Structures are given as structure tokens and as C-alpha cells.
Amino acid sequence: MHALELQHRFKTQLLLPNFGITAQEKLSKSAVLVVGAGGLGCPCLQYLIAAGVGKVGICDGDKVDITNLHRQILFDTNDIGNLKVEVAKIKLQSVHPLIDIQTYGFFIDNSSAIQLFSNYDVIIDCTADIQTRYLINDACVLLNKPLVFGAVYQYEGQVAVFNTDEKKINLRDVFDEVNKEDISTCNNSGALGAITGIVGTMQALETIKYIANLEGNLKNEMLICNFIHYHHYKI
């Protein structure tokens, strides 16, 4: 991007203390993969693109369903039945045409994770399936990639930045592996769109903070928030 256009488009970001052109250039040179284009992935993608991350990958094999629309606000009624990653690319590209957006219209698995993750600097887990979360975590550990984790259970949200610095804390250090049948999802326990929006936005924020090397990043720790009473704590 031309320097003058960069300064004009991101004027208010550049005014921030400890941000400026240096942080903006770091964002523009970074490559971030978002796994999951649902309730968490939609707001996360929107803010990554708007902030000026240079390359963004979107991985999801799902199609837009009417039950998605109350929380996956990147999509609308006309998108029902279409592949989420393709719809997302069109809409996100209109926000920032110069961003390199790559789409992967499949669900991540053991064979694709290593190859795909190798092309990105930061991996963001916006999925809802616990086994997929462990798969993403393990691939990031093997490749030494930072992982920005987000999850929602009813009125509670969790955000963490794993596998960074010398500690290398990862998902398995926080939660022992559990059976898929024991884990609730949005489809069987409910979801409030505003909460998935908050958590997905926080994932984008933590990614931006990590890339820009801003203070207060949730490196190797998890923030847990109850959004009914606004109780929160870190582990």
C-alpha cells in the first residue's frame, strides 16, 4: 500500500500512543489464519481486515444457514446455502480491496493443518468443536506458531494467547482432553450473538496487540468473563 494511503486510511490508529507507523507496518506485513467463520470468526475477520492485516486466511467448510444469522453478522439472508468462506471474502474485500484474502473451503484436519498453518504467522481458533480445538492447538505447538484462542459457553467467554515466549503454555496445559460428547456448543446450549461478537472482537484485538507488540497481551494466560454480571478473572 502506498504510504500516503496507509496514513490516511489508518489515521486514527496511527494516532494511538505506542502504535504509530511502526505498528501499522507490522500489521501490513503479517499473515493471519482464522479457522472458523462463524460467531467468533465473523467479527474477528472484520476487525483484522479493517485494521490492515496484510494477509488473512479463512478456513471453514460450512455453508451459511438461517440459524447462523443472529450471531454471524457478516452474512445475510441472501447468503443462505453459500459457502461461508466465499461470502466472507467478497464482503471483506469490499472493506479493504488491497488485503490478500485466501479462502480454504474445508474443515481442518490432521493432514491439512500442518501444511496450511506453515504459511501464516498467527493462527486464530474460532471453531466450536473441542476435538478440532485440540488439533489446532497441537499443530501450533509442532510448528511453534502463536495461537489466539476464543470460546463461548452461554453467557461466558474465554480468550487466550497460547504458545508464545519461553513458557509455551498451550491449551492442553489449561484443559485436559475431554470427550466431544461432554462439551456443549452453540447448537445444543444456546448462544447470544452479542457475546460471540465480543469474544471474536477480543480475539482480533489480542492478535493485533501481539503483532504490534503492545503491552497487556494475554500471552500464556486466559481471560474468563461472565457477561451477565461482568465478572472476570485470569488463569
Short mmCIF file of C-alpha atoms in Angstrom, two decimals:
data_model
loop_
_atom_site.label_atom_id
_atom_site.label_comp_id
_atom_site.label_asym_id
_atom_site.label_seq_id
_atom_site.Cartn_x
_atom_site.Cartn_y
_atom_site.Cartn_z
CA MET A 1 0.00 0.00 0.00
CA HIS A 2 1.22 3.49 -0.83
CA ALA A 3 2.49 5.28 2.29
CA LEU A 4 0.12 8.22 1.86
CA GLU A 5 -2.93 5.97 1.52
CA LEU A 6 -1.80 3.94 4.52
CA GLN A 7 -1.54 7.07 6.66
CA HIS A 8 -4.94 8.31 5.51
CA ARG A 9 -6.85 5.01 5.87
CA PHE A 10 -5.44 4.24 9.31
CA LYS A 11 -5.20 7.79 10.59
CA THR A 12 -6.88 7.16 13.96
CA GLN A 13 -4.84 4.01 14.64
CA LEU A 14 -1.62 5.87 13.89
CA LEU A 15 -2.52 8.50 16.49
CA LEU A 16 -2.51 5.93 19.30
CA PRO A 17 0.35 6.00 21.84
CA ASN A 18 2.90 3.21 21.23
CA PHE A 19 1.30 2.37 17.89
CA GLY A 20 2.04 4.69 15.00
CA ILE A 21 3.51 3.79 11.62
CA THR A 22 5.80 1.10 13.05
CA ALA A 23 2.94 -1.00 14.39
CA GLN A 24 0.88 -0.38 11.26
CA GLU A 25 3.68 -1.67 9.06
CA LYS A 26 3.98 -4.78 11.22
CA LEU A 27 0.28 -5.45 10.65
CA SER A 28 0.57 -4.91 6.91
CA LYS A 29 3.42 -7.43 6.69
CA SER A 30 1.74 -10.10 8.82
CA ALA A 31 -0.21 -13.18 7.76
CA VAL A 32 -3.05 -14.42 9.98
CA LEU A 33 -5.18 -17.53 9.57
CA VAL A 34 -8.69 -17.61 11.04
CA VAL A 35 -10.04 -21.15 11.45
CA GLY A 36 -13.82 -20.96 11.60
CA ALA A 37 -16.03 -18.30 10.01
CA GLY A 38 -18.91 -18.48 12.49
CA GLY A 39 -19.96 -16.47 15.53
CA LEU A 40 -16.38 -15.80 16.61
CA GLY A 41 -14.80 -15.75 13.18
CA CYS A 42 -17.09 -13.15 11.63
CA PRO A 43 -16.28 -10.23 13.97
CA CYS A 44 -12.67 -11.36 14.26
CA LEU A 45 -12.23 -11.26 10.49
CA GLN A 46 -13.95 -7.91 10.15
CA TYR A 47 -11.63 -6.20 12.61
CA LEU A 48 -8.47 -7.85 11.29
CA ILE A 49 -9.29 -6.64 7.78
CA ALA A 50 -10.30 -3.19 8.98
CA ALA A 51 -7.08 -2.87 11.00
CA GLY A 52 -4.93 -3.59 7.95
CA VAL A 53 -3.51 -7.08 8.47
CA GLY A 54 -1.73 -7.75 5.17
CA LYS A 55 -2.76 -11.35 4.53
CA VAL A 56 -5.77 -13.09 6.05
CA GLY A 57 -6.71 -16.72 5.51
CA ILE A 58 -10.20 -18.08 6.19
CA CYS A 59 -10.69 -21.81 6.72
CA ASP A 60 -14.20 -23.27 7.04
CA GLY A 61 -16.10 -25.94 5.13
CA ASP A 62 -19.55 -24.85 6.30
CA LYS A 63 -22.34 -23.12 4.39
CA VAL A 64 -24.49 -20.26 5.64
CA ASP A 65 -27.64 -21.43 7.44
CA ILE A 66 -30.59 -19.39 8.66
CA THR A 67 -29.75 -20.33 12.26
CA ASN A 68 -26.36 -18.61 11.86
CA LEU A 69 -27.69 -15.16 11.10
CA HIS A 70 -28.42 -13.94 14.64
CA ARG A 71 -24.74 -14.14 15.58
CA GLN A 72 -22.73 -14.39 12.34
CA ILE A 73 -23.32 -10.84 11.23
CA LEU A 74 -21.04 -10.97 8.22
CA PHE A 75 -23.82 -12.92 6.47
CA ASP A 76 -27.39 -12.10 5.49
CA THR A 77 -30.49 -13.94 4.27
CA ASN A 78 -29.36 -13.83 0.64
CA ASP A 79 -26.22 -15.79 1.58
CA ILE A 80 -28.04 -18.88 2.88
CA GLY A 81 -26.72 -22.03 1.23
CA ASN A 82 -23.46 -20.45 0.06
CA LEU A 83 -20.01 -21.39 1.31
CA LYS A 84 -19.09 -19.13 4.22
CA VAL A 85 -15.50 -18.51 3.15
CA GLU A 86 -16.53 -17.32 -0.32
CA VAL A 87 -19.22 -14.98 1.01
CA ALA A 88 -16.82 -13.65 3.65
CA LYS A 89 -14.10 -12.92 1.10
CA ILE A 90 -16.41 -10.87 -1.11
CA LYS A 91 -17.70 -8.78 1.77
CA LEU A 92 -14.35 -8.32 3.47
CA GLN A 93 -12.58 -7.43 0.23
CA SER A 94 -15.03 -4.57 -0.25
CA VAL A 95 -13.83 -3.09 3.06
CA HIS A 96 -10.17 -3.21 2.06
CA PRO A 97 -9.56 -4.26 -1.56
CA LEU A 98 -5.78 -4.44 -1.18
CA ILE A 99 -5.77 -7.08 1.56
CA ASP A 100 -4.66 -10.54 0.42
CA ILE A 101 -7.57 -12.80 1.43
CA GLN A 102 -7.11 -16.54 0.94
CA THR A 103 -10.02 -18.97 1.34
CA TYR A 104 -9.96 -22.65 2.25
CA GLY A 105 -13.41 -24.19 1.87
CA PHE A 106 -12.84 -27.26 4.01
CA PHE A 107 -12.80 -28.29 7.66
CA ILE A 108 -9.32 -28.51 9.14
CA ASP A 109 -7.95 -32.00 9.79
CA ASN A 110 -4.66 -33.69 10.66
CA SER A 111 -3.46 -33.80 7.06
CA SER A 112 -4.24 -30.17 6.19
CA ALA A 113 -3.37 -28.38 9.43
CA ILE A 114 0.42 -28.61 9.26
CA GLN A 115 0.65 -27.61 5.61
CA LEU A 116 -1.82 -24.74 5.96
CA PHE A 117 -0.53 -23.32 9.24
CA SER A 118 3.02 -23.19 7.88
CA ASN A 119 2.01 -20.28 5.64
CA TYR A 120 0.85 -18.00 8.46
CA ASP A 121 2.41 -16.07 11.34
CA VAL A 122 -0.53 -16.32 13.76
CA ILE A 123 -3.35 -18.86 13.97
CA ILE A 124 -6.74 -17.89 15.43
CA ASP A 125 -9.07 -20.62 16.68
CA CYS A 126 -12.68 -19.53 16.07
CA THR A 127 -14.08 -23.06 15.97
CA ALA A 128 -16.66 -24.66 18.26
CA ASP A 129 -15.69 -28.34 18.19
CA ILE A 130 -13.43 -29.44 21.06
CA GLN A 131 -11.55 -32.08 19.07
CA THR A 132 -10.81 -29.53 16.36
CA ARG A 133 -9.55 -27.15 19.04
CA TYR A 134 -7.05 -29.74 20.27
CA LEU A 135 -5.99 -30.46 16.69
CA ILE A 136 -5.35 -26.76 16.05
CA ASN A 137 -3.50 -26.44 19.34
CA ASP A 138 -1.26 -29.43 18.66
CA ALA A 139 -0.41 -28.27 15.14
CA CYS A 140 0.57 -24.85 16.51
CA VAL A 141 2.81 -26.49 19.12
CA LEU A 142 4.52 -28.63 16.48
CA LEU A 143 5.08 -25.62 14.22
CA ASN A 144 5.86 -23.18 17.03
CA LYS A 145 3.04 -20.88 15.95
CA PRO A 146 1.23 -18.49 18.33
CA LEU A 147 -2.43 -19.43 18.81
CA VAL A 148 -5.17 -16.96 19.70
CA PHE A 149 -7.91 -18.97 21.37
CA GLY A 150 -11.54 -17.94 21.90
CA ALA A 151 -14.58 -19.80 23.19
CA VAL A 152 -18.13 -19.10 24.35
CA TYR A 153 -20.36 -21.10 26.66
CA GLN A 154 -23.78 -19.49 27.07
CA TYR A 155 -23.03 -16.19 28.88
CA GLU A 156 -19.33 -16.87 29.44
CA GLY A 157 -16.41 -16.12 27.16
CA GLN A 158 -12.76 -17.18 27.17
CA VAL A 159 -9.82 -15.60 25.36
CA ALA A 160 -6.16 -16.62 25.49
CA VAL A 161 -2.92 -16.31 23.54
CA PHE A 162 -1.06 -19.63 23.66
CA ASN A 163 2.33 -20.95 22.63
CA THR A 164 4.36 -17.76 22.90
CA ASP A 165 7.63 -16.72 24.53
CA GLU A 166 9.68 -19.12 26.60
CA LYS A 167 6.77 -20.57 28.61
CA LYS A 168 4.96 -22.07 25.62
CA ILE A 169 1.72 -22.59 27.56
CA ASN A 170 -0.88 -24.26 25.33
CA LEU A 171 -4.49 -25.46 25.51
CA ARG A 172 -3.57 -28.85 26.97
CA ASP A 173 -1.89 -27.11 29.92
CA VAL A 174 -5.20 -25.42 30.78
CA PHE A 175 -7.74 -28.13 29.94
CA ASP A 176 -7.16 -31.86 29.99
CA GLU A 177 -8.51 -33.52 26.88
CA VAL A 178 -12.19 -34.30 27.22
CA ASN A 179 -14.71 -36.28 25.25
CA LYS A 180 -16.57 -34.45 22.50
CA GLU A 181 -19.88 -35.67 23.96
CA ASP A 182 -19.18 -33.84 27.23
CA ILE A 183 -18.79 -30.43 25.62
CA SER A 184 -21.65 -28.03 24.93
CA THR A 185 -21.78 -26.00 21.73
CA CYS A 186 -23.89 -23.11 20.47
CA ASN A 187 -26.14 -25.62 18.74
CA ASN A 188 -27.03 -27.52 21.92
CA SER A 189 -26.56 -24.99 24.72
CA GLY A 190 -27.52 -21.70 23.11
CA ALA A 191 -25.67 -18.56 22.12
CA LEU A 192 -26.25 -14.82 22.33
CA GLY A 193 -24.89 -13.11 19.26
CA ALA A 194 -23.57 -10.07 21.11
CA ILE A 195 -21.38 -12.30 23.30
CA THR A 196 -19.84 -14.19 20.40
CA GLY A 197 -19.28 -10.78 18.84
CA ILE A 198 -17.43 -9.50 21.91
CA VAL A 199 -15.22 -12.57 22.18
CA GLY A 200 -14.42 -12.64 18.47
CA THR A 201 -13.55 -8.95 18.60
CA MET A 202 -11.30 -9.62 21.61
CA GLN A 203 -9.52 -12.31 19.58
CA ALA A 204 -8.87 -9.77 16.84
CA LEU A 205 -7.65 -7.27 19.42
CA GLU A 206 -5.27 -9.74 21.05
CA THR A 207 -3.92 -10.67 17.61
CA ILE A 208 -3.31 -7.03 16.76
CA LYS A 209 -1.66 -6.43 20.14
CA TYR A 210 0.56 -9.47 19.65
CA ILE A 211 1.68 -8.47 16.16
CA ALA A 212 2.18 -4.82 17.12
CA ASN A 213 3.99 -5.83 20.33
CA LEU A 214 1.68 -3.79 22.53
CA GLU A 215 1.61 -4.17 26.30
CA GLY A 216 -1.05 -6.19 28.11
CA ASN A 217 -1.33 -9.03 25.62
CA LEU A 218 -2.84 -12.23 27.06
CA LYS A 219 0.30 -14.23 26.38
CA ASN A 220 0.23 -17.61 28.11
CA GLU A 221 -2.84 -16.74 30.17
CA MET A 222 -6.62 -16.98 29.77
CA LEU A 223 -9.19 -14.29 30.48
CA ILE A 224 -12.59 -15.66 31.52
CA CYS A 225 -15.58 -13.29 31.52
CA ASN A 226 -19.17 -13.69 32.64
CA PHE A 227 -21.02 -11.14 30.53
CA ILE A 228 -24.18 -11.15 32.62
CA HIS A 229 -22.53 -9.73 35.74
CA TYR A 230 -19.22 -8.69 34.12
CA HIS A 231 -17.26 -10.86 36.49
CA HIS A 232 -13.85 -11.69 35.07
CA TYR A 233 -10.62 -13.32 36.11
CA LYS A 234 -7.42 -14.74 34.60
CA ILE A 235 -5.88 -18.19 34.90
#
